Amino acid sequence: MSDLALPIILIGGGGHASVLADILLSQGRKIFAVISPDDTNQRQIFRNIPRFKEDKDALSFKPDDVLLVNGIGMMPESNLRQSVNQYFESLGYRFETVIADSAIVSSFSVIEEGVQILPCAIVNAGACIGKHTIVNSGALVEHDCDVGAHNHIAPKAVLCGQVKTEEGVFVGANATIIQNLQISHSSVIGAGATVTQSVNSKTIVFGARGTTNKY
Ligand code: JB2
């Protein structure tokens, strides 16, 4: 069976998961179940998809018979998304890569497993997007950027050419990082910040003036 024919189990049933479900359904993919401890029925998109309540319910499928999609968003204050990836990967499960049809992704870029590229995002030539990273709607990852694993590049954020981000970086909505900078691991770039110098690990960059704080 080709991987495209494998049923998908979507982990999480909130806002981020709804966007992924929309993309997958529009591409003709079958979502076998959504796993969410909370009721998913308020969102119309989930009404016809069976719900599992616990992550361990996915274990009734063998790792080779299913693909997982991590629908839990990566937000600065939570490592739930990353721990879900690690839990299922340690058991041999694979995560599907999701790319919206309206995204522009260079065939000269490298997109690793489990990456999610949402509507109207752009990834240009020479860029690499690390495992399980979210490139959210309308974000721009310019040429030769090297985006680490488990990042979230939020809606309309801009990474100019040759920016490097390490693992676990969050770049807020509409933030801009100018070319050639390095953002070290676990740092947070606030929404709307303009970043003009490299950022150390575990540092928060606030707002438009780009003041920094270590946490
Ligand atoms: O342990 C869990 C678990 N804990 C919470 N396992 C599973 N399978 N699901 C879990 N959840 C579920 O994640 C909740 O029941 C809920 O369905 C979902 C979180 O939804 P929420 O809408 O609160 O957040 P989100 O992660 O979809 O979206 C955040 O991140 C996005 C990237 C939001 O803040 C969005 O604004 C943002 N765009």
mmCIF file of C-alpha atoms and ligand atoms in Angstrom:
data_model
loop_
_atom_site.group_PDB
_atom_site.id
_atom_site.type_symbol
_atom_site.label_atom_id
_atom_site.label_comp_id
_atom_site.label_asym_id
_atom_site.label_seq_id
_atom_site.Cartn_x
_atom_site.Cartn_y
_atom_site.Cartn_z
ATOM 1 C CA MET A 1 0.000 0.000 0.000
ATOM 2 C CA SER A 2 1.419 3.448 -0.853
ATOM 3 C CA ASP A 3 1.760 5.818 2.067
ATOM 4 C CA LEU A 4 -0.842 8.097 0.470
ATOM 5 C CA ALA A 5 -3.434 5.358 0.904
ATOM 6 C CA LEU A 6 -2.735 4.905 4.607
ATOM 7 C CA PRO A 7 -5.399 6.267 6.950
ATOM 8 C CA ILE A 8 -4.436 9.273 9.017
ATOM 9 C CA ILE A 9 -4.953 9.725 12.732
ATOM 10 C CA LEU A 10 -5.027 13.380 13.698
ATOM 11 C CA ILE A 11 -3.773 14.110 17.219
ATOM 12 C CA GLY A 12 -5.544 17.094 18.790
ATOM 13 C CA GLY A 13 -8.931 18.496 17.914
ATOM 14 C CA GLY A 14 -8.554 22.261 18.315
ATOM 15 C CA GLY A 15 -7.800 25.182 16.018
ATOM 16 C CA HIS A 16 -4.519 23.958 14.573
ATOM 17 C CA ALA A 17 -5.921 20.485 13.959
ATOM 18 C CA SER A 18 -8.922 21.981 12.156
ATOM 19 C CA VAL A 19 -6.641 23.754 9.651
ATOM 20 C CA LEU A 20 -4.697 20.538 9.037
ATOM 21 C CA ALA A 21 -7.931 18.551 8.629
ATOM 22 C CA ASP A 22 -9.158 21.079 6.085
ATOM 23 C CA ILE A 23 -5.958 20.708 4.026
ATOM 24 C CA LEU A 24 -5.934 16.911 4.235
ATOM 25 C CA LEU A 25 -9.616 16.516 3.314
ATOM 26 C CA SER A 26 -9.228 18.914 0.365
ATOM 27 C CA GLN A 27 -6.399 16.688 -0.849
ATOM 28 C CA GLY A 28 -8.619 13.607 -0.684
ATOM 29 C CA ARG A 29 -6.896 12.081 2.346
ATOM 30 C CA LYS A 30 -8.875 9.870 4.714
ATOM 31 C CA ILE A 31 -8.814 10.944 8.362
ATOM 32 C CA PHE A 32 -9.690 7.797 10.258
ATOM 33 C CA ALA A 33 -9.952 9.418 13.675
ATOM 34 C CA VAL A 34 -9.200 12.537 15.686
ATOM 35 C CA ILE A 35 -7.702 12.091 19.162
ATOM 36 C CA SER A 36 -8.833 14.734 21.606
ATOM 37 C CA PRO A 37 -9.674 14.624 25.296
ATOM 38 C CA ASP A 38 -12.124 17.485 24.639
ATOM 39 C CA ASP A 39 -15.295 17.247 22.621
ATOM 40 C CA THR A 40 -14.602 18.136 18.969
ATOM 41 C CA ASN A 41 -18.206 18.538 17.883
ATOM 42 C CA GLN A 42 -18.275 22.332 18.117
ATOM 43 C CA ARG A 43 -16.135 22.425 15.001
ATOM 44 C CA GLN A 44 -18.097 21.418 11.942
ATOM 45 C CA ILE A 45 -15.022 19.965 10.258
ATOM 46 C CA PHE A 46 -14.747 17.205 12.885
ATOM 47 C CA ARG A 47 -18.413 16.207 13.034
ATOM 48 C CA ASN A 48 -18.088 13.248 10.650
ATOM 49 C CA ILE A 49 -14.754 12.015 11.969
ATOM 50 C CA PRO A 50 -14.710 9.473 14.825
ATOM 51 C CA ARG A 51 -13.054 10.725 18.019
ATOM 52 C CA PHE A 52 -10.653 8.838 20.263
ATOM 53 C CA LYS A 53 -10.298 10.318 23.721
ATOM 54 C CA GLU A 54 -6.766 9.247 24.605
ATOM 55 C CA ASP A 55 -3.455 9.051 22.756
ATOM 56 C CA LYS A 56 -3.077 5.406 23.707
ATOM 57 C CA ASP A 57 -6.199 4.626 21.632
ATOM 58 C CA ALA A 58 -3.964 5.019 18.549
ATOM 59 C CA LEU A 59 -1.929 2.034 19.695
ATOM 60 C CA SER A 60 -4.672 -0.302 18.440
ATOM 61 C CA PHE A 61 -3.144 0.426 14.982
ATOM 62 C CA LYS A 62 0.234 -1.035 14.066
ATOM 63 C CA PRO A 63 2.826 1.648 13.260
ATOM 64 C CA ASP A 64 3.009 0.521 9.598
ATOM 65 C CA ASP A 65 -0.767 0.670 9.075
ATOM 66 C CA VAL A 66 -1.330 4.326 9.836
ATOM 67 C CA LEU A 67 0.222 7.789 9.522
ATOM 68 C CA LEU A 68 -0.048 10.317 12.326
ATOM 69 C CA VAL A 69 -0.514 14.070 12.003
ATOM 70 C CA ASN A 70 0.261 16.174 15.054
ATOM 71 C CA GLY A 71 -2.568 18.693 15.273
ATOM 72 C CA ILE A 72 -1.441 20.233 18.557
ATOM 73 C CA GLY A 73 -0.017 23.689 17.972
ATOM 74 C CA MET A 74 3.440 24.639 19.218
ATOM 75 C CA MET A 75 3.070 27.561 21.596
ATOM 76 C CA PRO A 76 5.899 29.069 23.689
ATOM 77 C CA GLU A 77 4.554 27.988 27.049
ATOM 78 C CA SER A 78 3.949 24.333 26.172
ATOM 79 C CA ASN A 79 6.026 21.347 25.060
ATOM 80 C CA LEU A 80 2.994 19.094 24.583
ATOM 81 C CA ARG A 81 3.378 19.047 20.800
ATOM 82 C CA GLN A 82 6.996 17.909 20.955
ATOM 83 C CA SER A 83 6.332 15.277 23.615
ATOM 84 C CA VAL A 84 3.522 13.809 21.497
ATOM 85 C CA ASN A 85 5.947 13.499 18.546
ATOM 86 C CA GLN A 86 8.572 11.865 20.735
ATOM 87 C CA TYR A 87 6.152 9.443 22.390
ATOM 88 C CA PHE A 88 4.810 8.053 19.123
ATOM 89 C CA GLU A 89 8.182 8.034 17.342
ATOM 90 C CA SER A 90 9.659 6.005 20.212
ATOM 91 C CA LEU A 91 6.998 3.388 19.423
ATOM 92 C CA GLY A 92 7.842 3.353 15.697
ATOM 93 C CA TYR A 93 4.987 5.494 14.350
ATOM 94 C CA ARG A 94 5.572 7.919 11.460
ATOM 95 C CA PHE A 95 4.250 11.452 11.033
ATOM 96 C CA GLU A 96 2.867 12.622 7.708
ATOM 97 C CA THR A 97 4.184 15.864 6.206
ATOM 98 C CA VAL A 98 1.324 18.253 5.375
ATOM 99 C CA ILE A 99 1.689 20.948 2.695
ATOM 100 C CA ALA A 100 -1.303 23.084 1.659
ATOM 101 C CA ASP A 101 -1.922 23.298 -2.083
ATOM 102 C CA SER A 102 -1.700 27.094 -1.945
ATOM 103 C CA ALA A 103 1.746 27.046 -0.304
ATOM 104 C CA ILE A 104 4.731 27.690 -2.572
ATOM 105 C CA VAL A 105 7.520 25.293 -1.698
ATOM 106 C CA SER A 106 10.646 25.284 -3.837
ATOM 107 C CA SER A 107 11.661 21.949 -5.267
ATOM 108 C CA PHE A 108 15.161 23.033 -4.240
ATOM 109 C CA SER A 109 14.206 23.126 -0.564
ATOM 110 C CA VAL A 110 14.384 20.256 1.934
ATOM 111 C CA ILE A 111 11.261 19.503 3.966
ATOM 112 C CA GLU A 112 11.750 16.966 6.737
ATOM 113 C CA GLU A 113 9.226 14.464 8.139
ATOM 114 C CA GLY A 114 6.202 15.800 9.944
ATOM 115 C CA VAL A 115 6.608 19.393 8.757
ATOM 116 C CA GLN A 116 3.357 21.347 8.296
ATOM 117 C CA ILE A 117 3.254 24.151 5.710
ATOM 118 C CA LEU A 118 -0.064 25.946 5.847
ATOM 119 C CA PRO A 119 -1.991 27.969 3.243
ATOM 120 C CA CYS A 120 -0.108 30.657 1.289
ATOM 121 C CA ALA A 121 3.203 30.106 3.087
ATOM 122 C CA ILE A 122 6.344 30.362 0.945
ATOM 123 C CA VAL A 123 9.557 28.357 1.298
ATOM 124 C CA ASN A 124 12.190 29.444 -1.206
ATOM 125 C CA ALA A 125 15.136 27.723 -2.854
ATOM 126 C CA GLY A 126 17.858 26.298 -0.654
ATOM 127 C CA ALA A 127 15.790 26.451 2.544
ATOM 128 C CA CYS A 128 15.593 23.481 4.919
ATOM 129 C CA ILE A 129 12.670 22.979 7.308
ATOM 130 C CA GLY A 130 13.454 20.653 10.221
ATOM 131 C CA LYS A 131 11.292 17.816 11.565
ATOM 132 C CA HIS A 132 7.826 18.641 12.891
ATOM 133 C CA THR A 133 8.147 22.385 12.347
ATOM 134 C CA ILE A 134 5.059 24.447 11.546
ATOM 135 C CA VAL A 135 5.328 27.096 8.821
ATOM 136 C CA ASN A 136 2.016 28.772 9.459
ATOM 137 C CA SER A 137 -0.320 30.553 7.038
ATOM 138 C CA GLY A 138 1.308 33.243 4.932
ATOM 139 C CA ALA A 139 4.762 32.935 6.528
ATOM 140 C CA LEU A 140 7.823 33.516 4.326
ATOM 141 C CA VAL A 141 10.986 31.443 4.692
ATOM 142 C CA GLU A 142 13.480 32.978 2.296
ATOM 143 C CA HIS A 143 16.290 31.347 0.349
ATOM 144 C CA ASP A 144 18.866 29.257 2.198
ATOM 145 C CA CYS A 145 17.230 29.522 5.626
ATOM 146 C CA ASP A 146 17.945 26.589 7.915
ATOM 147 C CA VAL A 147 14.944 26.195 10.217
ATOM 148 C CA GLY A 148 15.434 23.737 13.069
ATOM 149 C CA ALA A 149 13.190 20.955 14.291
ATOM 150 C CA HIS A 150 10.084 21.708 16.397
ATOM 151 C CA ASN A 151 9.902 25.373 15.430
ATOM 152 C CA HIS A 152 6.719 27.332 14.909
ATOM 153 C CA ILE A 153 6.958 30.103 12.317
ATOM 154 C CA ALA A 154 3.636 31.821 13.045
ATOM 155 C CA PRO A 155 1.327 33.443 10.476
ATOM 156 C CA LYS A 156 2.964 36.062 8.248
ATOM 157 C CA ALA A 157 6.337 35.901 9.985
ATOM 158 C CA VAL A 158 9.271 36.625 7.669
ATOM 159 C CA LEU A 159 12.666 34.944 7.799
ATOM 160 C CA CYS A 160 14.948 36.769 5.362
ATOM 161 C CA GLY A 161 17.700 34.921 3.502
ATOM 162 C CA GLN A 162 20.087 32.570 5.299
ATOM 163 C CA VAL A 163 18.512 32.863 8.736
ATOM 164 C CA LYS A 164 19.311 29.866 10.924
ATOM 165 C CA THR A 165 17.050 28.810 13.774
ATOM 166 C CA GLU A 166 17.925 26.001 16.178
ATOM 167 C CA GLU A 167 15.490 23.518 17.743
ATOM 168 C CA GLY A 168 12.354 24.706 19.511
ATOM 169 C CA VAL A 169 12.258 28.308 18.306
ATOM 170 C CA PHE A 170 8.944 30.182 18.203
ATOM 171 C CA VAL A 171 8.690 33.122 15.783
ATOM 172 C CA GLY A 172 5.510 35.114 16.476
ATOM 173 C CA ALA A 173 3.007 36.377 13.977
ATOM 174 C CA ASN A 174 4.265 39.110 11.666
ATOM 175 C CA ALA A 175 7.763 39.133 13.184
ATOM 176 C CA THR A 176 10.660 39.811 10.830
ATOM 177 C CA ILE A 177 14.167 38.396 11.174
ATOM 178 C CA ILE A 178 16.661 40.015 8.839
ATOM 179 C CA GLN A 179 19.165 38.051 6.795
ATOM 180 C CA ASN A 180 22.081 35.958 8.040
ATOM 181 C CA LEU A 181 21.074 35.887 11.735
ATOM 182 C CA GLN A 182 21.063 32.909 14.077
ATOM 183 C CA ILE A 183 18.255 32.312 16.579
ATOM 184 C CA SER A 184 19.499 29.806 19.140
ATOM 185 C CA HIS A 185 17.418 27.010 20.620
ATOM 186 C CA SER A 186 14.207 27.511 22.582
ATOM 187 C CA SER A 187 14.027 31.253 21.958
ATOM 188 C CA VAL A 188 10.801 33.175 21.460
ATOM 189 C CA ILE A 189 10.461 36.058 19.012
ATOM 190 C CA GLY A 190 7.383 38.076 19.970
ATOM 191 C CA ALA A 191 4.659 38.953 17.512
ATOM 192 C CA GLY A 192 5.617 41.895 15.347
ATOM 193 C CA ALA A 193 9.252 42.050 16.527
ATOM 194 C CA THR A 194 11.918 43.176 14.089
ATOM 195 C CA VAL A 195 15.080 41.235 14.846
ATOM 196 C CA THR A 196 18.351 42.745 13.613
ATOM 197 C CA GLN A 197 20.882 40.781 15.654
ATOM 198 C CA SER A 198 21.364 37.122 16.509
ATOM 199 C CA VAL A 199 19.528 35.808 19.573
ATOM 200 C CA ASN A 200 20.962 33.558 22.299
ATOM 201 C CA SER A 201 19.240 30.396 23.496
ATOM 202 C CA LYS A 202 16.162 30.588 25.778
ATOM 203 C CA THR A 203 15.718 34.283 25.129
ATOM 204 C CA ILE A 204 12.502 36.186 24.573
ATOM 205 C CA VAL A 205 12.535 39.088 22.106
ATOM 206 C CA PHE A 206 9.635 41.437 22.796
ATOM 207 C CA GLY A 207 7.668 43.465 20.308
ATOM 208 C CA ALA A 208 8.749 45.954 17.688
ATOM 209 C CA ARG A 209 11.756 47.352 19.613
ATOM 210 C CA GLY A 210 13.289 43.914 19.915
ATOM 211 C CA THR A 211 14.255 44.132 23.643
ATOM 212 C CA THR A 212 15.480 40.790 24.970
ATOM 213 C CA ASN A 213 15.041 38.888 28.231
ATOM 214 C CA LYS A 214 16.595 35.611 29.303
ATOM 215 C CA TYR A 215 14.210 33.088 30.892
HETATM 216 O O1 JB2 B 1 -2.438 15.103 25.522
HETATM 217 C C1 JB2 B 1 -3.188 15.417 24.602
HETATM 218 C C2 JB2 B 1 -3.872 16.661 24.545
HETATM 219 N N1 JB2 B 1 -3.932 17.751 25.339
HETATM 220 C C3 JB2 B 1 -4.745 18.648 24.736
HETATM 221 N N2 JB2 B 1 -3.399 14.558 23.558
HETATM 222 C C4 JB2 B 1 -4.216 14.841 22.522
HETATM 223 N N3 JB2 B 1 -4.368 13.936 21.554
HETATM 224 N N4 JB2 B 1 -4.852 16.016 22.437
HETATM 225 C C5 JB2 B 1 -4.687 16.892 23.429
HETATM 226 N N5 JB2 B 1 -5.209 18.113 23.582
HETATM 227 C C6 JB2 B 1 -6.099 18.689 22.591
HETATM 228 O O2 JB2 B 1 -5.363 19.611 21.811
HETATM 229 C C7 JB2 B 1 -7.259 19.456 23.174
HETATM 230 O O3 JB2 B 1 -8.279 18.576 23.528
HETATM 231 C C8 JB2 B 1 -7.628 20.332 21.967
HETATM 232 O O4 JB2 B 1 -8.429 19.605 21.072
HETATM 233 C C9 JB2 B 1 -6.283 20.584 21.287
HETATM 234 C C10 JB2 B 1 -5.736 21.989 21.534
HETATM 235 O O5 JB2 B 1 -6.555 22.890 20.836
HETATM 236 P P1 JB2 B 1 -6.437 24.480 20.941
HETATM 237 O O6 JB2 B 1 -7.383 25.042 19.937
HETATM 238 O O7 JB2 B 1 -6.548 24.871 22.347
HETATM 239 O O8 JB2 B 1 -4.948 24.783 20.529
HETATM 240 P P2 JB2 B 1 -4.170 24.381 19.206
HETATM 241 O O9 JB2 B 1 -2.953 23.681 19.670
HETATM 242 O O10 JB2 B 1 -5.017 23.740 18.196
HETATM 243 O O11 JB2 B 1 -3.773 25.795 18.586
HETATM 244 C C11 JB2 B 1 -2.811 26.622 19.140
HETATM 245 O O12 JB2 B 1 -1.662 26.614 18.315
HETATM 246 C C12 JB2 B 1 -1.914 27.046 16.979
HETATM 247 C C13 JB2 B 1 -0.654 26.880 16.167
HETATM 248 C C14 JB2 B 1 -3.582 27.904 19.200
HETATM 249 O O13 JB2 B 1 -3.114 28.765 20.152
HETATM 250 C C15 JB2 B 1 -3.689 28.576 17.833
HETATM 251 O O14 JB2 B 1 -4.018 29.951 17.982
HETATM 252 C C16 JB2 B 1 -2.426 28.470 16.990
HETATM 253 N N6 JB2 B 1 -2.727 28.906 15.633
#
